[in-house]
PDB file of C-alpha atoms in Angstrom:
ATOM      1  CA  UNK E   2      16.045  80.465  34.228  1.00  0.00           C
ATOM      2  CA  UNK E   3      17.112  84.122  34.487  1.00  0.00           C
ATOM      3  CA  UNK E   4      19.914  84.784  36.616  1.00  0.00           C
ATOM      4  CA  UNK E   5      21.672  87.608  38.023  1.00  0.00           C
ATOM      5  CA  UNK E   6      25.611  88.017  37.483  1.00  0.00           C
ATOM      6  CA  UNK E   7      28.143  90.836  38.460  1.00  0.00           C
ATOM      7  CA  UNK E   8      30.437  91.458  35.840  1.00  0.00           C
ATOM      8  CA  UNK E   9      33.738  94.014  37.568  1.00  0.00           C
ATOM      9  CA  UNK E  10      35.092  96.464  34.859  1.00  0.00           C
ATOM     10  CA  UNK E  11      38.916  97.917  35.407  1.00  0.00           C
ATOM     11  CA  UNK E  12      39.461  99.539  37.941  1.00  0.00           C
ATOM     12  CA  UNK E  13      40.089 103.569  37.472  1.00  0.00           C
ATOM     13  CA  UNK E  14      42.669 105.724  40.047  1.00  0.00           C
ATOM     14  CA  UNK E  15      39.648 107.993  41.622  1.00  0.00           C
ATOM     15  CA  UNK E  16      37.501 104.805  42.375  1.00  0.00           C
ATOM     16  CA  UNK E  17      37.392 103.642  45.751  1.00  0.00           C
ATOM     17  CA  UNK E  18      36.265 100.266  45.005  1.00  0.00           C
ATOM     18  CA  UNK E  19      36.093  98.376  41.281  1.00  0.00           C
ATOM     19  CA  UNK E  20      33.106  99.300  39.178  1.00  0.00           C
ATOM     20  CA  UNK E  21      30.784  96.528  38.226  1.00  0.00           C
ATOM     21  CA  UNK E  22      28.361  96.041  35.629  1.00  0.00           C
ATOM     22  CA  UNK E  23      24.971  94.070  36.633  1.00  0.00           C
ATOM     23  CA  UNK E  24      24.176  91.242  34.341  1.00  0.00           C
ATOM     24  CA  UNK E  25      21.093  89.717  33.799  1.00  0.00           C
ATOM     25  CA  UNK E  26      21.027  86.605  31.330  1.00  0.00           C
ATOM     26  CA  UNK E  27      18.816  83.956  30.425  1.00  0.00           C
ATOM     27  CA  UNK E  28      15.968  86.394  30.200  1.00  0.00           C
ATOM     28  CA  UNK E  29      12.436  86.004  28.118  1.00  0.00           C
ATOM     29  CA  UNK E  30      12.748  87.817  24.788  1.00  0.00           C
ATOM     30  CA  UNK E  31      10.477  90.734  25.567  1.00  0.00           C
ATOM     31  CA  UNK E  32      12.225  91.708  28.948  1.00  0.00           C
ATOM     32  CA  UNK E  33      15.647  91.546  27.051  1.00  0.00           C
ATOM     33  CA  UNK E  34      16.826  95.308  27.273  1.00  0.00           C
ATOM     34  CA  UNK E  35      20.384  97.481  27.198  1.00  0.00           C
ATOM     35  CA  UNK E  36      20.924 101.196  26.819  1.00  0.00           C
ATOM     36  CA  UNK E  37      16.458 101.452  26.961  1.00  0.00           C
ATOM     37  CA  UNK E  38      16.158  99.074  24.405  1.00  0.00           C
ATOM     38  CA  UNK E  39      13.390  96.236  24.886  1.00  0.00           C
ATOM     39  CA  UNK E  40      10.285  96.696  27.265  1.00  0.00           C
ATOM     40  CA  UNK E  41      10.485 100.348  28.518  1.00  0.00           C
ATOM     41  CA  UNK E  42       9.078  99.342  31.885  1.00  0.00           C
ATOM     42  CA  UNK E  43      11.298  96.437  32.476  1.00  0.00           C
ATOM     43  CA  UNK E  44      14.266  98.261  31.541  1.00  0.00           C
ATOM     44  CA  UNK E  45      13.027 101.096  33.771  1.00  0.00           C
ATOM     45  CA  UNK E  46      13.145  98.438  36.796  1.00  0.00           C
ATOM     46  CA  UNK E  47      16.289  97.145  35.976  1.00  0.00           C
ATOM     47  CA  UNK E  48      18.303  99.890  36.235  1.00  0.00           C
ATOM     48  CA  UNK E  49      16.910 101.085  39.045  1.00  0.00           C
ATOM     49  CA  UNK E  50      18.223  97.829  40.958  1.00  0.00           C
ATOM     50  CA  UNK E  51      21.677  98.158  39.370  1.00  0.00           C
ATOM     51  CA  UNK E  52      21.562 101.866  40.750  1.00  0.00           C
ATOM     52  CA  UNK E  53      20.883 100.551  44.244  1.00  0.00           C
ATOM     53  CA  UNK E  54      23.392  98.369  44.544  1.00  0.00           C
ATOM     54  CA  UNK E  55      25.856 100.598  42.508  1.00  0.00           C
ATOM     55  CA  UNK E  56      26.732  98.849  39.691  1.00  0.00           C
ATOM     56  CA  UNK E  57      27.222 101.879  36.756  1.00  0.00           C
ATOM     57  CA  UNK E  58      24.865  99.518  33.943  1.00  0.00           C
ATOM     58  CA  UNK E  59      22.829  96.801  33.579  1.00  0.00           C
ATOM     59  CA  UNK E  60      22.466  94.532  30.546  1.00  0.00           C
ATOM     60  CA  UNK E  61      19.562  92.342  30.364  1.00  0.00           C
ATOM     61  CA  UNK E  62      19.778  89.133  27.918  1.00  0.00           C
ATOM     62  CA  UNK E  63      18.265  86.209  26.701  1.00  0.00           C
ATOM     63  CA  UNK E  64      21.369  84.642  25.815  1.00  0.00           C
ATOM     64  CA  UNK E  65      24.229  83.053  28.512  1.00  0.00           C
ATOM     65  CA  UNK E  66      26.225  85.078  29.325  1.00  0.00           C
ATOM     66  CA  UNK E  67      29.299  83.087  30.890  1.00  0.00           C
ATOM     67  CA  UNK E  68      31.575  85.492  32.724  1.00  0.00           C
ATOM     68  CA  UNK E  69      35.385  83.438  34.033  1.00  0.00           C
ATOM     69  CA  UNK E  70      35.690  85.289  37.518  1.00  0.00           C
ATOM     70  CA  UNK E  71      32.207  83.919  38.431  1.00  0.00           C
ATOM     71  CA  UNK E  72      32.481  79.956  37.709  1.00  0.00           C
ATOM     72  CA  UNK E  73      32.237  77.565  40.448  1.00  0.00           C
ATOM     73  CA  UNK E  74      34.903  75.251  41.197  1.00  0.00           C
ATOM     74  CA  UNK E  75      34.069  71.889  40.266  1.00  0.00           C
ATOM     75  CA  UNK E  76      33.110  69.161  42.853  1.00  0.00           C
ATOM     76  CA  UNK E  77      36.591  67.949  44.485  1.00  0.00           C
ATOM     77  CA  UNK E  78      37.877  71.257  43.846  1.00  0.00           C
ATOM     78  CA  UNK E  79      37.725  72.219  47.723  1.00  0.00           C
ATOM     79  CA  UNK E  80      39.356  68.950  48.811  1.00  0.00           C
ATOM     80  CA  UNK E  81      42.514  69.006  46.289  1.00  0.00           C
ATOM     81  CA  UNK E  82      43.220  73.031  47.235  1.00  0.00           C
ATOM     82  CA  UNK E  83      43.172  71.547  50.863  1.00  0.00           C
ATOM     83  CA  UNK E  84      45.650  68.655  49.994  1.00  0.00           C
ATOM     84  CA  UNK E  85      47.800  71.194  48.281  1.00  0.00           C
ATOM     85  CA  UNK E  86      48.154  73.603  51.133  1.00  0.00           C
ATOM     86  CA  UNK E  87      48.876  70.750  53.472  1.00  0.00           C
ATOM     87  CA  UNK E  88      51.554  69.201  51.275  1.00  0.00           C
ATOM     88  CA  UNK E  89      52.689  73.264  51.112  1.00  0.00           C
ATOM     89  CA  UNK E  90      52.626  73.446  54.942  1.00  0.00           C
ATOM     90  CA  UNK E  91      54.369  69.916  55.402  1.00  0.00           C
ATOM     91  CA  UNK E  92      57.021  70.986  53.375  1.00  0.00           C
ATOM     92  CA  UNK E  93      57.708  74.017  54.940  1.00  0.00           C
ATOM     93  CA  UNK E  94      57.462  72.880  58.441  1.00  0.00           C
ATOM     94  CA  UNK E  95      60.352  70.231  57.459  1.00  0.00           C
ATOM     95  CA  UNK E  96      62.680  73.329  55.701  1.00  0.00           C
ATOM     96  CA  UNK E  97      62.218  74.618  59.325  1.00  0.00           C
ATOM     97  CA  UNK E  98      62.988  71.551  61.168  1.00  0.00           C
ATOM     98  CA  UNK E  99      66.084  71.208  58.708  1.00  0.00           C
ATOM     99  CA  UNK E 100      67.187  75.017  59.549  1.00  0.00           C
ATOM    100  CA  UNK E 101      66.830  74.378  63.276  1.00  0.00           C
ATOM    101  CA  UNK E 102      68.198  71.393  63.393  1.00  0.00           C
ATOM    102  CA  UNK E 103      71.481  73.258  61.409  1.00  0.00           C
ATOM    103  CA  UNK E 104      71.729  76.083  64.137  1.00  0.00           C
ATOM    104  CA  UNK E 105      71.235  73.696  66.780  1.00  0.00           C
ATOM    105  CA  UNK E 106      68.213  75.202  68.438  1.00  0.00           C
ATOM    106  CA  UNK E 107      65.124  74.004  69.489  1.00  0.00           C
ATOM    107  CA  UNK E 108      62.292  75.358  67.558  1.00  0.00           C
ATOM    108  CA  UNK E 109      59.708  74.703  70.106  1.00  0.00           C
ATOM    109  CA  UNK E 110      61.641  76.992  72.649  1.00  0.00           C
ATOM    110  CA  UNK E 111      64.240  78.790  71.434  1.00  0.00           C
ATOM    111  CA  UNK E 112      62.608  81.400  68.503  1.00  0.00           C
ATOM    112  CA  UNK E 113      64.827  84.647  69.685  1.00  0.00           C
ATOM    113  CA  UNK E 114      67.379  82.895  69.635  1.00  0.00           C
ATOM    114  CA  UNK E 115      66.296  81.257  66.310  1.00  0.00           C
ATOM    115  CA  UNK E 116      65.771  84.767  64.989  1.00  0.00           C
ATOM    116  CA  UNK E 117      68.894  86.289  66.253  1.00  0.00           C
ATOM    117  CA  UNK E 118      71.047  83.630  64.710  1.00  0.00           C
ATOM    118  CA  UNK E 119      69.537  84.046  61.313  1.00  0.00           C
ATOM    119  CA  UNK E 120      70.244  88.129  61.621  1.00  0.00           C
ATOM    120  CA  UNK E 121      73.586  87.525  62.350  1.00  0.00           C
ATOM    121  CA  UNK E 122      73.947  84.854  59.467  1.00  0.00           C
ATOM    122  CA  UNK E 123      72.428  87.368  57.116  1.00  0.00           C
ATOM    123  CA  UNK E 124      74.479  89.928  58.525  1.00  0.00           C
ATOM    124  CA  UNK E 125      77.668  88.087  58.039  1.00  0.00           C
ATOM    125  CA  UNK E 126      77.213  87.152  54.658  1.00  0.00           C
ATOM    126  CA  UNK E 127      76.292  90.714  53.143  1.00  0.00           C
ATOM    127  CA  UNK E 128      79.719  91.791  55.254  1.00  0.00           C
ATOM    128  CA  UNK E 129      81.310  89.298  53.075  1.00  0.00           C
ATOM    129  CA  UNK E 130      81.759  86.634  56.145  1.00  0.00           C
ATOM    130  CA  UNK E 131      84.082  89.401  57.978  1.00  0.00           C
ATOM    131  CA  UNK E 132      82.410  89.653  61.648  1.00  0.00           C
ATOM    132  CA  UNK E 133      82.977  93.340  62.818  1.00  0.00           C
ATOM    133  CA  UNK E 134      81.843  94.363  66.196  1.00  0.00           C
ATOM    134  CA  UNK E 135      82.589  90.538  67.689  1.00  0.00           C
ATOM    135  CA  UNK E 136      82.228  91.209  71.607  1.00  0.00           C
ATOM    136  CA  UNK E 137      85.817  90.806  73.345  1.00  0.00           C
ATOM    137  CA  UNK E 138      87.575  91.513  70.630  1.00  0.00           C
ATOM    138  CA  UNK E 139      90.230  94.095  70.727  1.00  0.00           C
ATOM    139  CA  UNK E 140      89.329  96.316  68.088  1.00  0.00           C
ATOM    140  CA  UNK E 141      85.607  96.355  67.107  1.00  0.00           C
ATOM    141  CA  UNK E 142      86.192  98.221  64.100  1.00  0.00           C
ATOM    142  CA  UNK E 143      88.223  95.022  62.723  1.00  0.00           C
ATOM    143  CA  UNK E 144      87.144  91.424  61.649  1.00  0.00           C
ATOM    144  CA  UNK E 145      87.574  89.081  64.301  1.00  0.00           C
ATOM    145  CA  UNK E 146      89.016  86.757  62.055  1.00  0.00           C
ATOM    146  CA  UNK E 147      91.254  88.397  59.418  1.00  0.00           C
ATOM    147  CA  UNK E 148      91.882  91.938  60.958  1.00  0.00           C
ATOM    148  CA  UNK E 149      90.268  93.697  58.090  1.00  0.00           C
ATOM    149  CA  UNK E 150      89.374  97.046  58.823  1.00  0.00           C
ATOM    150  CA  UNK E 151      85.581  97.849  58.696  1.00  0.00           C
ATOM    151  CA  UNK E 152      86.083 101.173  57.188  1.00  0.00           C
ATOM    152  CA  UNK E 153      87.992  99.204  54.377  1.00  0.00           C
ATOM    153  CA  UNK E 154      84.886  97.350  53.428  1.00  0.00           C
ATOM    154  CA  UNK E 155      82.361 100.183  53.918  1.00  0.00           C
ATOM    155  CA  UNK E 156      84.182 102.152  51.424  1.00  0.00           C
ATOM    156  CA  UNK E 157      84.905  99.583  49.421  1.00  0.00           C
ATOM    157  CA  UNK E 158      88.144  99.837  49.533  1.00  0.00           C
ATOM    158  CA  UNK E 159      88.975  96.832  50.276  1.00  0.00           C
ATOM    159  CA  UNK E 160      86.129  94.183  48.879  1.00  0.00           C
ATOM    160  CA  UNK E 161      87.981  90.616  49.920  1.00  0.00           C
ATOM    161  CA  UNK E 162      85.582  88.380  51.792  1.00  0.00           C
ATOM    162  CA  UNK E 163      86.843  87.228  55.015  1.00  0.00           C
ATOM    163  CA  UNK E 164      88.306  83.653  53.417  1.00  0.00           C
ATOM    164  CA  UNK E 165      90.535  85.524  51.057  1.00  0.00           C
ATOM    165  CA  UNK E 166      92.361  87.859  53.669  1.00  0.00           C
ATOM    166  CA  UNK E 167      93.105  84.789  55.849  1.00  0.00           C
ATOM    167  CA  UNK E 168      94.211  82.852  52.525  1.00  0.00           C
ATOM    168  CA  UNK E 169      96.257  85.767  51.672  1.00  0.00           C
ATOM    169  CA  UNK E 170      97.681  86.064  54.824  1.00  0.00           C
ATOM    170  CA  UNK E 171      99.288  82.543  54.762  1.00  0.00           C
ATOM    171  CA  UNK E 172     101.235  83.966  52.231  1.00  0.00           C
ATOM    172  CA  UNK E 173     102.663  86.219  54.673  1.00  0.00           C
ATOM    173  CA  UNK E 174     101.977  89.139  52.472  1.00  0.00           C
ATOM    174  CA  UNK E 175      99.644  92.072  54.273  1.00  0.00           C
ATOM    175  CA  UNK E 176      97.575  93.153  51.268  1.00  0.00           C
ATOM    176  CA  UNK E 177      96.436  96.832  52.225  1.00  0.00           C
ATOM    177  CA  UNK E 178      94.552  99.913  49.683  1.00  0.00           C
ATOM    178  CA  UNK E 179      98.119 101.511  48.862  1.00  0.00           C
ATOM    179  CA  UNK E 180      98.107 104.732  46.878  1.00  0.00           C
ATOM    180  CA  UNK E 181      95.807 107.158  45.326  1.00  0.00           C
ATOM    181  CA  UNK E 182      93.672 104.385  43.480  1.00  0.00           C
ATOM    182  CA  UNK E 183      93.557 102.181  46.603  1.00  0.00           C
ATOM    183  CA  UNK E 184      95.188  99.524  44.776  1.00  0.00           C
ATOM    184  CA  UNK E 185      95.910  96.201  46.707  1.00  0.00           C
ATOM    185  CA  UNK E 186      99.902  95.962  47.882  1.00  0.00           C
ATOM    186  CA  UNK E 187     101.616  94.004  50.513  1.00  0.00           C
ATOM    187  CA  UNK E 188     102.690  96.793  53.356  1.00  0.00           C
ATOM    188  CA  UNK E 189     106.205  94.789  53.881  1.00  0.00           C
ATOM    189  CA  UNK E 190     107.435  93.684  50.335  1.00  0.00           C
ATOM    190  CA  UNK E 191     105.021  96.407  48.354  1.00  0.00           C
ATOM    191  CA  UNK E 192     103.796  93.511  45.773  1.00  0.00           C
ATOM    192  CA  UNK E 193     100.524  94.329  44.054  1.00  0.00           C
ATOM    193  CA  UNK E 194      97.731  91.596  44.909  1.00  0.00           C
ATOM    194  CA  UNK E 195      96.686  91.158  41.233  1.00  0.00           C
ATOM    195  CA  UNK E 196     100.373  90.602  40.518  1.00  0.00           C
ATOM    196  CA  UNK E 197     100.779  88.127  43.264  1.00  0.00           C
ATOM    197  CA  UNK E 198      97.965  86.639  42.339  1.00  0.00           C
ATOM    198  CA  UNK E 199      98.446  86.370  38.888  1.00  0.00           C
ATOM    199  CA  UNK E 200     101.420  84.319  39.228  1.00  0.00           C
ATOM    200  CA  UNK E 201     100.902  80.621  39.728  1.00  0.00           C
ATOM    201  CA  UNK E 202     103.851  80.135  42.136  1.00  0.00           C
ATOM    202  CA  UNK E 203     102.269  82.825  44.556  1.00  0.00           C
ATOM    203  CA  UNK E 204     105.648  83.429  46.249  1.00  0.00           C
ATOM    204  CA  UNK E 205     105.375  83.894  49.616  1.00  0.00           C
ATOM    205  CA  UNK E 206     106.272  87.525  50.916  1.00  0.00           C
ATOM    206  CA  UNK E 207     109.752  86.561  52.608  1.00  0.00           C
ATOM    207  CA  UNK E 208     110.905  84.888  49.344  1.00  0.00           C
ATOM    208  CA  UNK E 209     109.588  88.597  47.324  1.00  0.00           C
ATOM    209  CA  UNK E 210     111.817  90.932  49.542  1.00  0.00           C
ATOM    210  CA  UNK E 211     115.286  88.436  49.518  1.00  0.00           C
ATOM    211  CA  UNK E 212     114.475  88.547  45.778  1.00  0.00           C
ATOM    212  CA  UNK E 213     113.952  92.561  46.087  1.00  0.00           C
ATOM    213  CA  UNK E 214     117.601  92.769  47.835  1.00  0.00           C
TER     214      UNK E 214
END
């Protein structure tokens, strides 16, 4: 039984949409026909449908001609896509439930707040867990919770995360950029970080400047 197939070719930068070829397969012998070969007549007829619908050729066959993008998904196709994208959406809606559940929201209510929280998170963690700008704090251009300039960070000056200052700073030491090459020194006992950190006692800053006098 002839049929009637569309067949897309690749798709150029000046076409507007994909060009197509029209393919007609399964044809009687006699109206089999491609470039004006076959029945003149026929042929005739068959490219004028392709030009009407704008396909740019026609090919007219006796044989099958089985073309991928136009197969049919098999019987029980429908239902297992549908199981799939449920299973999908039951798994995501529990990764939400999860994530509110961690923030301590309600998801049914509280989506700004849901949203702002998740900013602020993401925010945080490419500021390397410092938190500049904190409201009420007394200098907004320093961490809230290790003091580290923001200025130091932007110009990389200073790349610590905000963990590291604070461990540092049980040390006593007060690592700042010293010098022209903005290398890492204690302001009081002038001990280079990667010295001080180096060393697997990690003396403590008081116990550097007795040792300096």
């Amino acid at each position: 039984m002839t049929r009637l197939q569309i067949m897309e070719l690749p798709e150029g930068s000046r076409d507007e949409r994909a060009p197509f070829v029209l393919v007609v397969d399964q044809c009687p012998d006699r109206w089999e026909s491609r470039a004006g070969s076959g029945d003149q007549l026929t042929s005739h007829r068959w490219r004028e449908a392709a030009q009407k619908i704008g396909a740019v050729d026609v090919i007219v066959t006796a044989e099958t001609v089985e073309i991928p993008a136009n197969e049919l998904l098999p019987v029980g196709a429908f239902e297992l896509v549908g199981d799939q994208a449920a299973r999908a959406a039951n798994a995501e809606d529990e990764r939400m439930r999860e994530i509110t559940d961690a923030l301590g929201f309600d998801r049914l209510q509280n989506w700004d707040e849901i949203v702002s929280a998740i900013r602020t998170q993401r925010q945080v963690t490419a500021d390397g867990e410092h938190m500049f700008g904190e409201p009420g704090y007394l200098d907004p251009q320093r961490c809230a919770r290790c003091g580290l300039g923001r200025d130091s960070w932007m110009r990389q000056r200073d790349t610590r995360t905000c963990s590291t200052v604070r461990a540092d700073a049980e040390s006593g030491h007060e690592f700042r950029p010293i010098g022209a090459h903005d290398e890492l020194a204690c302001l009081r006992c002038r001990m280079p970080r990667i010295e001080w950190a180096a060393r697997r006692d990690t003396p403590q800053c008081d116990v550097v400047r007795q040792g300096g006098e």
